[in-house]
Amino acid sequence: MNKQDQNKPIPKATAKRIPLYFRYLRTLQESGVIRIKSKEFSQMIQVPSATIRRDFSHFGELGRSGYGYDVPYLIEVFSEILSTQVEKRIALVGVGNLGKALLKNNFRRNENLTIMCAFDSDPEVIGTCINCVEIKNIHDFSEVAKKEGITAVITTVPSKHAQQAIDTIVASGITAILNFAPDRVKVPEHVNIQYIDLTTELQTLIYFDEHVSQVNKLGLAKKA
Amino acid sequence: MNKQDQNKPIPKATAKRIPLYFRYLRTLQESGVIRIKSKEFSQMIQVPSATIRRDFSHFGELGRSGYGYDVPYLIEVFSEILSTQVEKRIALVGVGNLGKALLKNNFRRNENLTIMCAFDSDPEVIGTCINCVEIKNIHDFSEVAKKEGITAVITTVPSKHAQQAIDTIVASGITAILNFAPDRVKVPEHVNIQYIDLTTELQTLIYFDEHVSQVNKLGLAKKA
C-alpha cells in the first residue's frame, strides 16, 4: 500500500475532512458502489473536487484519471488513519443538560467511539445512571479513567469551573480534550484541546446571513 | 468612526473569531480594564497576536502602537458588527436529547439570542413545554415562524429526516440554518447552512492526539 508517510503529518484542514470522507464512503459501500469519480463525490459531500483531490494526494495514489476512486480501498486507507478498528474509550466530565444528551446518544452511529464513564461534582447526580453509565465523583477521575483505559475526554463543565475540571483531567495523563465551555483554559503544551462553541457558531452564521450573503441575495433578486 | 466598508465582506475566518473577541472584551470591561495590548490579549484568548492585528485591520484603525487597544471602543465596533443590540429570534427544530438540552440552556449567557419556539413531529412531544417554550407541530412551522419573527433555525433532526425538515424551513423563507445532523442536505444557493458535527470533531481530535502531536511529545520526552 502506498500510504501516508508516518513522519509527515497531514494538514489540519485535511484531517478535519477525513471523518466526513470516511462516513460517505461507507454509505456508498453499503449501497453497493465500488468506484466514484471525484466530481460525483464532490457533489455528494459538498466539498470542491480540487480540495478532495488535494486531500487525497497526501495519502499517495488513491485514484486513476478517468476511472475515479476505488471505494473499498479508500475505506481501508481512511479506516487505518482514523483507527476505526480500535475502540476509543471516552470519559465525560460534567453531566448537565448537554452532558446528559451526549450520554443518551453515546455516539451510537459510530461503533468505535464509546463514553465509558461520566463524572460530576453534584451529590444529587453522583451515583445515578444514564444509558447504563454510572455518574461518578470527579474526585475519583484519575483512578476510574486509568482502570477504564480512557484516552480522550469530553467536558461540558461551565466556564466558571472549567479550569479546575481540566486540571484534574490533565493531572491524570489524558492529552485529548474536547471542551464545550467556550472560555480558553490553560493546558500544558503536549495536551490537545479543542473547543466547540455553539453560541459562536450561531453568531457567525447570523453575521454571514445578514452581511456577507446580502451580495448574493441582491444578485439573485436582480436576476429574478 | 472608521468602520468596516459595508460593501467589502470580511474573511470567514475573521468573522468566526469576532464572537470570541467580543466575549473576552466584555469580560475585560466588566473587570474595569479599558485598554489592552495585542500581546496580552493574544495570551488571554490563545490566538496569535499577528492574527488579532490582521483581523482588527479589517475594521480600520482600532489601536495605536505602544498604547494598545481601547476596550470600550472595540466593544462598540464589534457589538455593531454582531448586532448584539438586536434580538435574534431563533427556532429549534427537533426536540430529542440534544434539542432538549439546547432549550434548557437557551443561550442564557447571551441575552440577545433566544429560542422563541420549538418544533417536532412526535405526537408525544408536541404540546409539552420545556423551559416555558411549547413544542409545536412541524406542520405549523411556517405560520409560527412568521408570527414569531424568526430569522435563524437550529435543527437537531437526525440525518434520515434532516432533508425533509430543512425543506420545510427553507420553504418558510428562513436563510440561516445551523444543522447538527452531519450528512449534507440540499439547499438553494441563497441559504446559509452551517454544520456542527460532534463525532467529526472528536475523531479529528483523537487523530491529532495519536499522530500529529507525537512529534511534540517525543520532543518533550527528549528534553525531560
mmCIF file of N, CA, C and O in Angstrom, chain A residues 18 23 32 37 52 73 80 116-117 128 152 155-156 163 171 173 194 198 201 206-207 215 220 222:
data_model
loop_
_atom_site.group_PDB
_atom_site.id
_atom_site.type_symbol
_atom_site.label_atom_id
_atom_site.label_comp_id
_atom_site.label_asym_id
_atom_site.label_seq_id
_atom_site.Cartn_x
_atom_site.Cartn_y
_atom_site.Cartn_z
ATOM 1 N N ILE A 18 -11.344 14.120 6.905
ATOM 2 C CA ILE A 18 -11.263 12.655 6.774
ATOM 3 C C ILE A 18 -12.488 11.929 7.354
ATOM 4 O O ILE A 18 -13.049 11.064 6.699
ATOM 5 N N ARG A 23 -17.218 8.666 6.313
ATOM 6 C CA ARG A 23 -18.625 8.345 6.529
ATOM 7 C C ARG A 23 -19.362 8.164 5.198
ATOM 8 O O ARG A 23 -20.149 7.239 5.024
ATOM 9 N N GLY A 32 -23.575 -0.494 -2.373
ATOM 10 C CA GLY A 32 -23.021 -1.333 -3.424
ATOM 11 C C GLY A 32 -22.147 -0.604 -4.432
ATOM 12 O O GLY A 32 -21.750 -1.171 -5.449
ATOM 13 N N LYS A 37 -16.216 8.912 -9.120
ATOM 14 C CA LYS A 37 -15.372 9.985 -9.660
ATOM 15 C C LYS A 37 -15.355 11.145 -8.678
ATOM 16 O O LYS A 37 -16.329 11.363 -7.949
ATOM 17 N N ILE A 52 -10.822 17.818 -2.662
ATOM 18 C CA ILE A 52 -10.802 16.363 -2.465
ATOM 19 C C ILE A 52 -9.524 15.773 -3.052
ATOM 20 O O ILE A 52 -8.818 15.008 -2.399
ATOM 21 N N TYR A 73 -10.944 0.433 -1.303
ATOM 22 C CA TYR A 73 -9.553 0.753 -0.984
ATOM 23 C C TYR A 73 -9.455 2.033 -0.148
ATOM 24 O O TYR A 73 -8.722 2.107 0.843
ATOM 25 N N GLU A 80 -7.714 2.986 8.484
ATOM 26 C CA GLU A 80 -6.439 2.839 9.197
ATOM 27 C C GLU A 80 -6.013 4.172 9.800
ATOM 28 O O GLU A 80 -5.556 4.242 10.939
ATOM 29 N N MET A 116 -17.373 5.657 28.213
ATOM 30 C CA MET A 116 -17.305 4.529 29.155
ATOM 31 C C MET A 116 -17.713 4.957 30.562
ATOM 32 O O MET A 116 -18.221 4.160 31.334
ATOM 33 N N CYS A 117 -17.410 6.217 30.914
ATOM 34 C CA CYS A 117 -17.685 6.669 32.277
ATOM 35 C C CYS A 117 -17.958 8.163 32.269
ATOM 36 O O CYS A 117 -17.569 8.867 31.341
ATOM 37 N N THR A 128 -26.207 8.214 40.113
ATOM 38 C CA THR A 128 -27.320 7.916 39.202
ATOM 39 C C THR A 128 -26.766 7.305 37.913
ATOM 40 O O THR A 128 -25.555 7.332 37.668
ATOM 41 N N ALA A 152 -9.512 9.794 25.773
ATOM 42 C CA ALA A 152 -9.988 11.133 25.408
ATOM 43 C C ALA A 152 -11.137 11.523 26.329
ATOM 44 O O ALA A 152 -11.863 10.657 26.825
ATOM 45 N N THR A 155 -15.580 17.462 27.928
ATOM 46 C CA THR A 155 -16.056 18.172 29.110
ATOM 47 C C THR A 155 -17.131 19.200 28.755
ATOM 48 O O THR A 155 -17.015 19.921 27.759
ATOM 49 N N THR A 156 -18.184 19.215 29.561
ATOM 50 C CA THR A 156 -19.274 20.177 29.387
ATOM 51 C C THR A 156 -19.410 21.034 30.650
ATOM 52 O O THR A 156 -20.443 21.653 30.870
ATOM 53 N N GLN A 163 -11.603 25.353 34.286
ATOM 54 C CA GLN A 163 -10.160 25.213 34.511
ATOM 55 C C GLN A 163 -9.864 24.131 35.555
ATOM 56 O O GLN A 163 -8.977 23.302 35.369
ATOM 57 N N ALA A 171 -4.005 16.170 34.967
ATOM 58 C CA ALA A 171 -3.192 15.517 36.010
ATOM 59 C C ALA A 171 -3.237 13.995 35.887
ATOM 60 O O ALA A 171 -2.302 13.297 36.298
ATOM 61 N N GLY A 173 -3.094 12.397 33.134
ATOM 62 C CA GLY A 173 -2.289 11.962 31.987
ATOM 63 C C GLY A 173 -3.019 11.980 30.655
ATOM 64 O O GLY A 173 -2.444 11.650 29.626
ATOM 65 N N GLN A 194 -9.618 21.019 22.124
ATOM 66 C CA GLN A 194 -10.434 21.515 21.016
ATOM 67 C C GLN A 194 -11.699 22.116 21.639
ATOM 68 O O GLN A 194 -12.292 21.520 22.529
ATOM 69 N N LEU A 198 -21.131 26.620 20.637
ATOM 70 C CA LEU A 198 -22.369 26.703 19.869
ATOM 71 C C LEU A 198 -22.804 28.146 19.643
ATOM 72 O O LEU A 198 -23.290 28.492 18.568
ATOM 73 N N GLU A 201 -20.776 29.675 16.842
ATOM 74 C CA GLU A 201 -21.207 29.135 15.550
ATOM 75 C C GLU A 201 -22.478 29.838 15.085
ATOM 76 O O GLU A 201 -22.627 30.210 13.935
ATOM 77 N N ILE A 206 -25.331 33.906 11.717
ATOM 78 C CA ILE A 206 -26.256 35.042 11.587
ATOM 79 C C ILE A 206 -25.536 36.238 10.962
ATOM 80 O O ILE A 206 -26.077 36.906 10.086
ATOM 81 N N TYR A 207 -24.279 36.457 11.379
ATOM 82 C CA TYR A 207 -23.497 37.547 10.789
ATOM 83 C C TYR A 207 -23.397 37.374 9.271
ATOM 84 O O TYR A 207 -23.634 38.306 8.505
ATOM 85 N N VAL A 215 -24.895 40.267 -0.743
ATOM 86 C CA VAL A 215 -24.438 40.478 -2.115
ATOM 87 C C VAL A 215 -25.072 39.435 -3.037
ATOM 88 O O VAL A 215 -25.658 39.761 -4.075
ATOM 89 N N LEU A 220 -29.328 37.621 -6.837
ATOM 90 C CA LEU A 220 -30.433 36.735 -7.198
ATOM 91 C C LEU A 220 -31.699 37.530 -7.504
ATOM 92 O O LEU A 220 -32.425 37.234 -8.437
ATOM 93 N N LYS A 222 -31.904 40.526 -8.613
ATOM 94 C CA LYS A 222 -31.767 41.197 -9.904
ATOM 95 C C LYS A 222 -32.087 40.248 -11.062
ATOM 96 O O LYS A 222 -32.706 40.631 -12.039
#
